Coordinates of C-alpha atoms in Angstrom, one line a residue:
Chain A
M1 CA 40.7 -24.8 146.8
I2 CA 40.0 -22.9 150.0
I3 CA 42.0 -20.0 150.3
L4 CA 42.3 -17.9 153.6
A5 CA 43.0 -14.1 153.1
L6 CA 44.6 -11.6 155.5
D7 CA 44.7 -7.8 155.7
T8 CA 46.6 -5.8 158.2
S9 CA 48.2 -3.3 156.2
L10 CA 46.1 -0.1 156.4
S11 CA 43.2 1.0 158.9
A12 CA 41.3 -2.7 159.5
V13 CA 41.9 -5.9 160.6
A14 CA 40.2 -8.3 158.3
A15 CA 40.4 -12.0 156.9
C16 CA 38.2 -14.1 154.7
V17 CA 38.0 -17.7 153.3
L18 CA 36.7 -18.4 150.1
N19 CA 36.3 -21.8 148.6
A20 CA 37.5 -21.0 144.9
D21 CA 35.6 -24.0 143.4
T22 CA 32.1 -22.5 144.3
N23 CA 33.5 -18.7 144.1
Q24 CA 31.8 -19.0 147.5
V25 CA 32.7 -16.8 150.7
L26 CA 32.9 -19.5 153.7
A27 CA 33.5 -17.0 156.3
Y28 CA 34.6 -13.1 156.9
E29 CA 35.2 -10.5 159.3
T30 CA 36.5 -7.3 159.3
I31 CA 37.0 -4.7 162.0
G32 CA 38.3 -1.0 161.5
M33 CA 41.2 0.2 163.5
E34 CA 44.2 2.8 163.4
R35 CA 46.2 0.5 165.6
G36 CA 46.2 -2.8 167.6
H37 CA 46.5 -4.6 164.6
A38 CA 48.9 -7.3 166.5
E39 CA 46.4 -7.8 169.0
A40 CA 43.7 -8.4 166.9
L41 CA 44.4 -10.4 163.9
L42 CA 44.9 -13.7 165.4
P43 CA 42.0 -13.6 167.8
L44 CA 40.0 -12.8 164.4
V45 CA 41.7 -15.6 162.4
D46 CA 40.4 -18.2 165.0
R47 CA 36.9 -16.8 164.8
V48 CA 37.0 -17.0 161.2
M49 CA 38.4 -20.3 160.5
A50 CA 35.9 -21.5 163.5
R51 CA 33.4 -21.5 160.7
V52 CA 35.1 -23.1 158.1
E53 CA 34.4 -27.0 158.0
G54 CA 37.6 -28.8 158.5
G55 CA 39.4 -25.7 159.7
F56 CA 43.3 -25.1 159.0
S57 CA 43.7 -28.6 157.2
A58 CA 41.0 -27.3 154.9
L59 CA 43.1 -24.6 153.5
G60 CA 45.0 -25.1 150.0
R61 CA 46.7 -21.3 150.2
V62 CA 47.2 -18.0 152.2
A63 CA 46.8 -14.7 150.9
V64 CA 48.0 -11.6 152.1
T65 CA 48.2 -8.0 151.7
I66 CA 52.1 -6.7 151.4
G67 CA 51.7 -3.1 151.3
P68 CA 52.3 -0.6 150.5
G69 CA 50.7 1.0 153.8
S70 CA 51.7 0.9 157.6
F71 CA 55.1 -0.8 157.9
T72 CA 54.2 -2.4 161.0
G73 CA 50.9 -3.4 159.8
I74 CA 52.4 -5.2 156.9
R75 CA 54.9 -7.3 158.7
V76 CA 51.8 -8.4 161.3
G77 CA 50.1 -9.6 158.1
V78 CA 53.2 -11.4 156.5
A79 CA 54.3 -12.6 159.8
A80 CA 51.1 -14.3 160.6
A81 CA 50.8 -15.5 157.0
R82 CA 53.9 -17.3 156.6
A83 CA 53.5 -18.9 159.9
L84 CA 50.4 -20.3 159.0
G85 CA 51.8 -21.4 155.6
L86 CA 54.5 -23.0 157.7
A87 CA 52.1 -25.0 160.0
C88 CA 49.5 -25.9 157.5
E89 CA 52.1 -26.8 154.8
V90 CA 50.6 -24.5 152.1
P91 CA 51.9 -21.7 149.9
V92 CA 51.6 -18.2 151.1
V93 CA 50.7 -15.6 148.5
G94 CA 51.3 -11.7 148.5
V95 CA 48.5 -9.5 147.1
S96 CA 49.5 -5.7 146.8
T97 CA 47.2 -3.3 148.6
L98 CA 46.8 -1.1 145.5
A99 CA 46.0 -3.9 143.1
A100 CA 43.2 -5.1 145.9
L101 CA 41.8 -1.5 146.4
A102 CA 41.7 -1.2 142.7
A103 CA 40.2 -4.2 141.6
P104 CA 36.4 -3.5 142.6
M105 CA 37.0 -0.7 139.9
M106 CA 37.7 -2.6 136.7
N107 CA 35.3 -3.1 134.0
L108 CA 32.9 -0.3 135.0
E109 CA 30.9 2.0 132.8
P110 CA 32.1 4.5 131.6
P111 CA 35.6 3.3 131.2
A112 CA 38.1 5.2 133.2
T113 CA 42.0 5.1 133.9
V114 CA 41.6 3.6 137.7
I115 CA 43.9 5.1 140.1
A116 CA 44.6 3.4 143.8
A117 CA 46.1 5.9 145.9
I118 CA 47.2 5.8 149.7
D119 CA 48.0 9.0 151.8
A120 CA 51.7 8.0 152.3
R121 CA 51.7 11.5 154.8
H122 CA 53.9 14.4 154.3
G123 CA 52.1 15.3 150.7
Q124 CA 53.0 11.9 149.5
I125 CA 50.8 9.0 148.3
Y126 CA 51.5 5.5 147.3
V127 CA 49.8 5.2 144.0
Q128 CA 49.4 2.6 140.9
A129 CA 47.3 3.3 138.0
F130 CA 45.5 0.6 135.9
T131 CA 43.9 0.7 132.5
P132 CA 39.8 0.3 132.7
E133 CA 40.3 -3.6 132.0
G134 CA 42.9 -3.7 135.1
R135 CA 46.3 -3.9 133.3
T136 CA 48.9 -1.9 135.0
L137 CA 49.9 1.6 133.6
I138 CA 51.7 2.9 136.2
S139 CA 53.9 0.7 138.6
A140 CA 53.4 1.0 142.4
R141 CA 55.4 3.9 143.6
I142 CA 55.6 6.9 146.3
A143 CA 55.1 10.1 144.9
S144 CA 53.9 13.7 145.7
V145 CA 50.4 14.1 144.4
R146 CA 51.5 16.3 141.8
D147 CA 53.8 14.3 140.2
A148 CA 51.5 11.4 140.3
V149 CA 48.7 13.1 138.4
R150 CA 51.3 14.4 135.9
L151 CA 52.0 10.9 135.1
F152 CA 48.2 9.5 134.5
G153 CA 47.9 11.3 131.1
G154 CA 44.4 12.1 130.1
G155 CA 41.2 11.4 131.8
P156 CA 39.1 10.0 132.9
L157 CA 39.9 9.0 136.2
R158 CA 38.1 6.9 138.6
V159 CA 40.4 7.1 141.9
V160 CA 40.0 4.9 145.0
G161 CA 41.6 5.1 148.6
S162 CA 42.6 7.1 151.3
G163 CA 44.6 9.5 149.0
A164 CA 41.7 9.6 146.2
Q165 CA 40.3 12.8 147.2
A166 CA 44.0 14.7 147.0
V167 CA 44.3 13.1 143.4
A168 CA 40.8 14.3 142.4
I169 CA 41.7 17.9 143.5
E170 CA 45.1 18.0 141.8
A171 CA 43.6 16.4 138.5
W172 CA 40.7 18.8 138.8
T173 CA 43.1 21.7 139.0
M174 CA 44.6 20.4 136.0
G175 CA 41.8 20.0 134.0
L176 CA 41.2 16.4 134.2
K177 CA 38.1 14.7 134.8
A178 CA 38.2 12.4 138.2
D179 CA 35.6 10.6 140.0
V180 CA 36.2 9.8 143.7
A181 CA 34.9 6.0 143.6
D182 CA 35.9 5.1 147.5
V183 CA 37.6 7.0 150.1
L184 CA 38.0 3.7 152.1
N185 CA 41.4 3.3 153.8
A186 CA 41.5 -0.6 153.4
P187 CA 40.7 -3.0 150.5
D188 CA 37.7 -5.4 150.4
I189 CA 38.8 -8.4 151.5
V190 CA 37.2 -10.6 149.6
Y191 CA 39.0 -9.1 146.7
V192 CA 42.5 -9.9 148.1
A193 CA 41.2 -13.5 148.4
R194 CA 40.3 -13.4 144.7
L195 CA 43.7 -11.6 143.8
G196 CA 45.5 -14.5 146.1
L197 CA 44.1 -16.9 143.9
L198 CA 45.5 -15.5 140.6
A199 CA 48.8 -15.2 142.3
D200 CA 52.0 -17.3 141.7
P201 CA 52.3 -19.6 144.4
S202 CA 55.8 -20.3 144.0
V203 CA 56.5 -16.7 144.9
S204 CA 56.4 -16.4 148.8
A205 CA 54.8 -13.0 150.0
R206 CA 57.1 -10.5 151.0
P207 CA 56.4 -7.1 152.3
L208 CA 56.2 -4.0 149.5
Y209 CA 57.3 -1.2 151.5
L210 CA 58.0 1.4 148.4
K211 CA 60.2 3.3 151.1
A212 CA 63.8 2.7 152.2
P213 CA 64.0 3.1 156.2
D214 CA 64.6 6.0 157.8
A215 CA 68.2 5.9 158.9
K216 CA 71.2 7.5 157.4
P217 CA 75.1 5.7 157.6
Q218 CA 77.2 7.1 160.1
A219 CA 80.5 8.8 159.4
A220 CA 82.2 7.2 162.4
K221 CA 83.0 10.0 164.6
H222 CA 85.8 9.3 166.8
I223 CA 88.8 10.6 168.7
P224 CA 91.8 11.5 166.1
L225 CA 94.2 8.3 165.5
A226 CA 97.9 8.7 164.9
G227 CA 98.7 8.3 161.1
S228 CA 99.9 4.9 161.5
N229 CA 96.8 3.8 163.2
Q230 CA 93.9 4.5 161.0
P231 CA 90.4 3.1 161.4
F232 CA 90.2 -0.7 161.2
Chain B
M1 CA 58.7 -35.5 177.1
M2 CA 57.8 -31.7 177.1
R3 CA 59.2 -30.0 174.0
V4 CA 58.7 -26.5 172.7
L5 CA 59.7 -24.1 170.0
G6 CA 61.3 -20.9 171.3
I7 CA 61.5 -17.8 168.9
E8 CA 63.6 -14.7 169.6
T9 CA 63.1 -11.4 167.5
T10 CA 63.2 -8.7 170.3
C11 CA 66.8 -7.2 168.8
D12 CA 68.9 -7.8 166.1
E13 CA 69.2 -11.5 166.2
T14 CA 66.4 -13.7 164.5
A15 CA 66.4 -16.9 166.6
A16 CA 64.3 -19.9 166.4
S17 CA 65.1 -23.6 168.7
V18 CA 63.4 -26.7 169.9
V19 CA 64.6 -27.6 174.0
Q20 CA 63.2 -30.6 175.2
L21 CA 62.8 -31.2 179.1
R22 CA 64.9 -33.8 180.4
P23 CA 63.5 -36.1 183.3
S24 CA 66.4 -35.7 185.4
G25 CA 66.4 -31.8 185.4
G26 CA 67.4 -29.3 183.0
G27 CA 66.8 -29.8 179.1
D28 CA 68.5 -30.7 175.8
I29 CA 68.5 -28.0 173.0
L30 CA 67.8 -30.2 170.1
S31 CA 68.3 -27.3 167.8
N32 CA 69.3 -23.5 167.9
E33 CA 69.1 -21.6 165.0
V34 CA 70.3 -17.8 165.2
M35 CA 70.7 -15.1 162.2
S36 CA 72.2 -12.4 163.4
Q37 CA 71.9 -9.1 161.6
I38 CA 75.4 -7.3 162.5
A39 CA 76.4 -6.9 159.0
E40 CA 73.0 -5.0 158.2
H41 CA 73.4 -2.3 160.9
A42 CA 77.4 -2.0 160.7
A43 CA 77.1 1.0 158.5
Y44 CA 74.9 2.8 160.9
G45 CA 77.2 2.4 163.7
G46 CA 74.3 0.5 165.7
V47 CA 70.8 -1.3 165.5
V48 CA 68.5 0.4 163.3
P49 CA 64.9 -0.6 164.4
E50 CA 63.2 -0.5 161.3
I51 CA 65.8 -2.2 159.4
A52 CA 66.0 -5.0 162.1
A53 CA 62.4 -5.5 161.7
R54 CA 62.4 -5.9 158.1
A55 CA 65.3 -8.5 158.4
H56 CA 63.3 -10.5 160.9
V57 CA 60.0 -10.8 158.8
D58 CA 62.1 -11.9 155.9
V59 CA 64.0 -14.7 157.5
L60 CA 62.0 -15.9 160.4
D61 CA 60.0 -18.3 158.9
H62 CA 62.7 -20.2 157.0
L63 CA 64.8 -20.1 160.6
I64 CA 62.0 -21.7 162.3
K65 CA 61.4 -24.5 159.6
R66 CA 65.2 -25.0 160.1
A67 CA 65.0 -25.4 163.6
L68 CA 62.3 -27.9 163.2
D69 CA 64.2 -30.0 160.5
K70 CA 67.8 -30.0 162.7
A71 CA 65.7 -31.1 165.9
G72 CA 64.0 -33.8 163.7
M73 CA 60.4 -32.7 164.8
K74 CA 57.1 -31.7 163.3
L75 CA 55.1 -29.1 164.9
S76 CA 52.5 -31.5 165.6
Q77 CA 55.0 -33.1 168.0
L78 CA 55.7 -30.0 170.1
D79 CA 53.5 -29.5 173.3
G80 CA 54.1 -25.5 173.2
I81 CA 55.0 -22.4 171.0
A82 CA 56.9 -19.8 173.0
A83 CA 58.0 -16.3 171.8
A84 CA 59.5 -13.3 173.2
A85 CA 56.7 -10.7 173.6
G86 CA 59.3 -8.0 175.0
P87 CA 61.3 -6.2 176.3
G88 CA 62.8 -4.9 173.1
L89 CA 62.5 -3.0 169.5
V90 CA 58.9 -3.3 169.1
G91 CA 58.6 -3.8 165.2
G92 CA 61.0 -6.5 165.8
V93 CA 59.0 -8.2 168.8
I94 CA 55.7 -8.0 166.8
V95 CA 57.0 -10.1 163.9
G96 CA 58.3 -13.1 166.0
L97 CA 55.1 -12.5 168.5
T98 CA 52.5 -12.8 165.6
A99 CA 54.7 -15.6 163.9
G100 CA 54.5 -17.6 167.4
K101 CA 50.6 -16.9 168.0
A102 CA 50.0 -17.9 164.3
L103 CA 51.7 -21.0 164.7
A104 CA 50.1 -22.1 167.9
L105 CA 46.5 -21.1 166.6
A106 CA 47.1 -23.3 163.5
T107 CA 48.2 -26.5 165.3
R108 CA 46.4 -25.6 168.5
K109 CA 49.1 -25.7 170.8
P110 CA 49.2 -23.7 174.0
F111 CA 50.8 -20.2 173.4
L112 CA 53.8 -18.9 175.6
A113 CA 54.9 -15.4 175.6
V114 CA 57.9 -14.9 177.3
N115 CA 59.6 -12.2 178.8
H116 CA 63.3 -12.1 177.0
L117 CA 64.8 -11.0 180.2
E118 CA 63.1 -14.1 182.1
G119 CA 64.8 -16.2 179.4
H120 CA 68.0 -15.0 180.2
A121 CA 67.1 -15.5 183.9
L122 CA 66.5 -19.2 183.4
T123 CA 69.0 -20.5 181.4
A124 CA 70.9 -21.6 184.2
R125 CA 68.1 -24.2 185.0
L126 CA 68.3 -25.3 181.2
T127 CA 72.0 -25.9 181.4
D128 CA 72.5 -26.8 185.0
G129 CA 69.2 -27.7 186.2
I130 CA 69.9 -25.6 189.7
A131 CA 67.4 -24.8 192.2
F132 CA 65.7 -21.4 193.4
P133 CA 66.7 -18.9 194.7
Y134 CA 70.0 -17.8 193.0
L135 CA 71.6 -14.7 192.2
L136 CA 71.3 -13.2 188.5
L137 CA 73.4 -10.9 186.9
L138 CA 72.4 -9.7 183.7
V139 CA 74.7 -8.0 181.3
S140 CA 74.1 -6.9 177.8
G141 CA 74.0 -4.0 175.3
G142 CA 70.7 -3.1 176.8
H143 CA 70.4 -4.3 180.2
T144 CA 72.5 -4.5 183.4
Q145 CA 70.8 -5.8 186.6
L146 CA 71.2 -7.9 189.6
L147 CA 68.3 -9.8 190.2
A148 CA 67.4 -12.3 192.7
V149 CA 65.8 -15.3 190.9
K150 CA 62.9 -16.6 193.4
G151 CA 60.7 -18.7 191.0
V152 CA 59.4 -18.5 187.4
G153 CA 57.8 -15.0 187.0
D154 CA 58.8 -14.2 190.7
Y155 CA 62.2 -12.1 190.6
V156 CA 63.4 -8.9 193.3
R157 CA 65.4 -6.5 191.4
L158 CA 68.4 -5.9 194.1
G159 CA 70.2 -3.5 191.6
T160 CA 70.1 -1.6 188.1
T161 CA 72.1 1.0 185.9
L162 CA 71.0 4.5 186.3
D163 CA 72.4 5.1 182.8
D164 CA 74.2 3.2 180.5
A165 CA 74.2 -0.6 180.1
V166 CA 77.7 -2.6 180.4
G167 CA 77.2 -3.5 177.0
E168 CA 76.3 -0.1 175.8
A169 CA 79.4 1.5 177.5
F170 CA 81.6 -0.9 175.9
D171 CA 80.0 -0.2 172.6
K172 CA 80.3 3.7 172.8
V173 CA 83.8 3.6 174.2
A174 CA 84.5 1.4 170.9
K175 CA 82.9 4.2 169.1
M176 CA 85.0 6.8 170.4
L177 CA 88.2 5.1 169.8
G178 CA 87.5 4.3 165.9
L179 CA 87.0 0.6 166.8
P180 CA 84.3 -1.3 164.5
Y181 CA 80.9 -2.2 165.2
P182 CA 79.8 -4.5 167.4
G183 CA 82.5 -2.8 169.4
G184 CA 82.0 -4.7 172.7
P185 CA 84.3 -7.7 171.5
Q186 CA 86.6 -5.2 169.6
V187 CA 87.3 -3.3 172.9
E188 CA 88.0 -6.7 174.7
K189 CA 90.3 -7.8 171.8
Q190 CA 92.3 -4.2 172.2
A191 CA 92.5 -5.0 175.7
L192 CA 94.5 -8.1 175.6
H193 CA 97.6 -6.1 174.4
G194 CA 97.1 -2.6 176.7
D195 CA 98.2 -1.3 180.0
P196 CA 95.2 -1.5 182.3
E197 CA 96.7 0.5 184.7
R198 CA 98.2 3.4 182.6
F199 CA 95.1 5.5 183.2
T200 CA 93.4 6.4 186.3
L201 CA 89.8 5.6 185.6
P202 CA 87.0 6.5 188.1
R203 CA 84.9 3.2 189.6
P204 CA 81.3 4.7 189.8
M205 CA 79.2 3.5 192.6
M206 CA 81.9 1.5 194.7
G207 CA 81.2 0.8 198.1
R208 CA 77.8 2.3 198.0
P209 CA 75.1 0.5 200.0
N210 CA 72.7 -0.2 196.9
A211 CA 73.5 -2.6 194.1
D212 CA 73.2 0.1 191.4
F213 CA 75.3 0.7 188.5
S214 CA 75.9 4.3 186.8
L215 CA 78.7 4.1 184.0
S216 CA 78.3 7.5 182.0
G217 CA 80.8 9.0 184.2
L218 CA 83.2 6.3 183.1
K219 CA 82.6 6.5 179.2
T220 CA 83.4 10.2 179.8
A221 CA 86.6 9.8 181.7
V222 CA 87.4 7.6 179.2
R223 CA 86.8 10.2 176.6
I224 CA 88.4 12.8 178.6
E225 CA 91.8 10.8 178.6
A226 CA 91.4 9.8 175.1
E227 CA 91.1 13.7 173.7
R228 CA 94.0 14.5 176.3
I229 CA 96.3 12.4 174.5
S230 CA 94.9 12.4 171.0
P231 CA 96.2 11.6 168.3
L232 CA 95.8 8.1 169.6
T233 CA 98.1 5.6 168.6
K234 CA 97.7 1.8 168.6
T235 CA 99.2 1.1 172.3
D236 CA 97.1 4.4 173.0
V237 CA 93.9 2.6 172.3
A238 CA 95.0 -0.8 173.8
D239 CA 95.8 1.0 176.7
L240 CA 92.3 2.6 176.9
C241 CA 90.3 -0.3 176.7
A242 CA 92.5 -2.5 178.8
S243 CA 91.8 0.6 181.4
F244 CA 88.4 0.9 180.9
Q245 CA 87.8 -3.1 180.9
A246 CA 89.7 -2.8 183.8
A247 CA 87.4 -0.1 185.5
I248 CA 84.5 -2.3 184.6
V249 CA 85.3 -5.7 186.1
D250 CA 86.0 -3.6 189.5
V251 CA 82.9 -2.2 189.4
L252 CA 81.1 -5.5 188.4
A253 CA 82.7 -7.2 191.6
D254 CA 81.8 -4.6 193.9
R255 CA 78.1 -4.5 193.2
I256 CA 77.8 -8.1 192.9
R257 CA 79.5 -8.3 196.6
V258 CA 76.5 -5.4 197.6
A259 CA 73.7 -7.3 195.9
L260 CA 74.7 -10.5 197.6
Q261 CA 74.8 -9.6 200.8
R262 CA 71.2 -7.9 200.3
F263 CA 70.1 -11.2 198.7
E264 CA 71.3 -13.0 201.8
T265 CA 69.8 -10.6 204.3
Q266 CA 66.2 -11.2 202.4
L267 CA 66.4 -15.0 201.2
G268 CA 69.4 -16.6 203.0
A269 CA 72.1 -18.1 200.8
P270 CA 71.5 -18.2 197.0
S271 CA 72.0 -21.6 195.2
A272 CA 74.9 -20.1 192.8
L273 CA 75.7 -16.9 191.0
V274 CA 74.6 -16.7 187.6
V275 CA 76.0 -14.4 184.6
A276 CA 73.8 -14.0 181.6
G277 CA 73.3 -11.4 178.9
G278 CA 75.8 -10.8 175.6
V279 CA 78.6 -8.9 178.1
A280 CA 79.1 -12.8 179.9
A281 CA 81.1 -13.6 176.7
N282 CA 83.4 -11.2 177.6
G283 CA 86.6 -13.2 179.1
A284 CA 87.9 -10.8 181.5
I285 CA 84.8 -10.3 183.0
R286 CA 84.4 -14.3 183.1
R287 CA 87.8 -14.6 184.6
A288 CA 87.1 -11.7 187.1
L289 CA 83.4 -13.4 188.1
S290 CA 85.1 -16.6 188.6
R291 CA 87.4 -15.1 190.9
F292 CA 84.8 -13.2 192.9
A293 CA 82.8 -16.7 193.1
G294 CA 85.9 -18.8 194.4
E295 CA 86.6 -16.1 197.1
A296 CA 82.7 -16.2 198.2
G297 CA 82.1 -20.0 198.2
L298 CA 79.4 -19.4 195.7
H299 CA 78.6 -21.9 192.6
L300 CA 79.2 -19.8 189.7
I301 CA 77.3 -20.6 186.3
V302 CA 78.2 -18.7 183.1
P303 CA 76.3 -20.1 180.3
S304 CA 78.0 -20.9 176.9
P305 CA 78.6 -17.6 174.6
V306 CA 75.9 -19.1 172.3
L307 CA 73.5 -19.0 175.3
C308 CA 74.4 -15.5 176.8
T309 CA 73.8 -14.0 173.7
D310 CA 70.1 -13.8 172.3
N311 CA 68.8 -17.4 171.1
G312 CA 65.8 -19.3 170.8
A313 CA 66.8 -22.1 173.1
M314 CA 66.2 -19.7 176.3
I315 CA 62.6 -18.4 175.0
A316 CA 62.0 -22.2 174.5
W317 CA 63.2 -23.2 178.1
A318 CA 61.3 -20.5 179.8
G319 CA 58.2 -21.3 177.7
I320 CA 58.6 -24.9 179.3
E321 CA 58.7 -23.6 182.6
R322 CA 55.9 -21.6 182.2
L323 CA 53.8 -24.4 180.4
G324 CA 54.7 -26.7 183.2
L325 CA 53.3 -24.4 185.7
G326 CA 49.8 -23.5 183.5
M327 CA 51.1 -20.2 182.6
I328 CA 49.4 -19.9 179.1
D329 CA 48.6 -16.8 177.2
D330 CA 46.1 -15.8 174.8
L331 CA 46.3 -15.0 171.2
T332 CA 45.6 -11.1 172.3
F333 CA 48.9 -11.0 173.8
A334 CA 50.0 -7.6 173.1
P335 CA 53.8 -6.7 172.7
R336 CA 55.8 -5.1 175.4
P337 CA 58.4 -2.9 174.7
R338 CA 59.4 -2.4 178.5
W339 CA 58.4 -5.2 180.5
P340 CA 60.6 -5.3 183.9
L341 CA 61.3 -8.7 185.7
D342 CA 60.3 -7.3 188.6
G343 CA 57.3 -5.3 188.7
K344 CA 57.1 -3.9 191.9
A345 CA 60.6 -2.3 191.7
E346 CA 60.4 1.4 190.8
L347 CA 60.8 1.8 186.8
S348 CA 64.7 2.8 186.4
L349 CA 65.4 6.5 185.2
N350 CA 66.0 5.2 181.8
G351 CA 63.8 2.3 181.2
K352 CA 66.5 0.0 180.8
A353 CA 65.2 -2.4 183.3

């Protein structure tokens, strides 16, 4: 099966095509950028797919990072992936950005708890912890750096992502052994494809925001109404 | 026969539609799917951009699928994919624009980035096949403009609001009177039983030689009257709504009269007076415009309410018009939260043009 993977959830726009049967990367492109994902993604997908024999009709699946990350970036990726899935009549699977960041750090020596941490600003991180073999230890969540590190238990930790340095510093102050493996703020797109192959194709990709919209219900402020004329 | 899929996500309605060009003029709407988010936003008393964007991305592909199925079409049978690229809430625009581009890319069909306002402006050609040029009153929650529509992509703005849009004024009045969201239709409902002459409200800009609007003063006048007589009985609320709506109707008729004079001076007689946008669903406004058009000897076109509020058919139709003229866009097209129809007109003070 041939899978197309997309990522626009953090500081890059990336796509790759992987042949699952031969484990061969057929085409690959990634561009680092903080903004402009909506303009850059589809021309990039066009270039990547042009290098794949059979083009879009060769695809068997689309994978996309669903976050956590930039809300807008997540939606660019998911909207594109789901439309491509509709056009190609193939399943669209979601891949957690945290899982994709952590994936290259599994089963390394010496064994360590793998922490994926993305800077969520205002002193907070999106974070998930994995056993050295890749099982989830602490599920994906948003937390302050301190609260997150308290959850990890003993070390050693291998930390990856844009929040890695903050996590490592906090871990050191608590006397834990922590190693910053990578501070890149975007997952390796080939791992997004690999994780996409493992995902359940019957569950369509949906954004994983981990944060509610920043809006509060309004107490309706209106001019006083007579007793018999309460709000509708 | 040219067929185009239209996608609309610029505010709080997710919509998709397939429209087919009719050889005799105008178009046939093969499907017109709309999913409104009113319930999601009701608790906040207005559209929350982040909530809107989240809702669009959750439902859009299902809605497109449904529009295709109801039209009995496969993507491969279409001639182009059109998506509204603005103006509107950028988070939502990005969802529809990205999905449209992705469909166009995967099917190798032309992509058409449509100005949402142009969708409203050209709807009368979809429904009635009228010729250019015509006079357009565009009235919605976000826009209030009078335009000369000279051709596809060719507009002259004759007047715009300096502050609130008409729909916005309706919603704000509803809110201050404790009416539920969305308030526009509620004000109309209350006004049915109210006395339009009980309160003397101003008619801002009446008689001015330019065709601009200003509605914030009218809204404030309603507030002052309401506070003066509060607590408000049911009759008070109905009378305030009726008096407010009557003032809006008078202002609209006066501003259209001025715009028509300017139109005739610059371009000769218009082929019609066209009303578009969500506020065109208001019955009192429809009746007043019909009276005005009758007196002025103008052919009046008010699309049905489903085509006045945001919809995918108008985007598909604008896509057909643009595709017919070879006005195709590429996949780098960026969302445009602000996108005036008349690029030569000065930006309005509030960016609502």
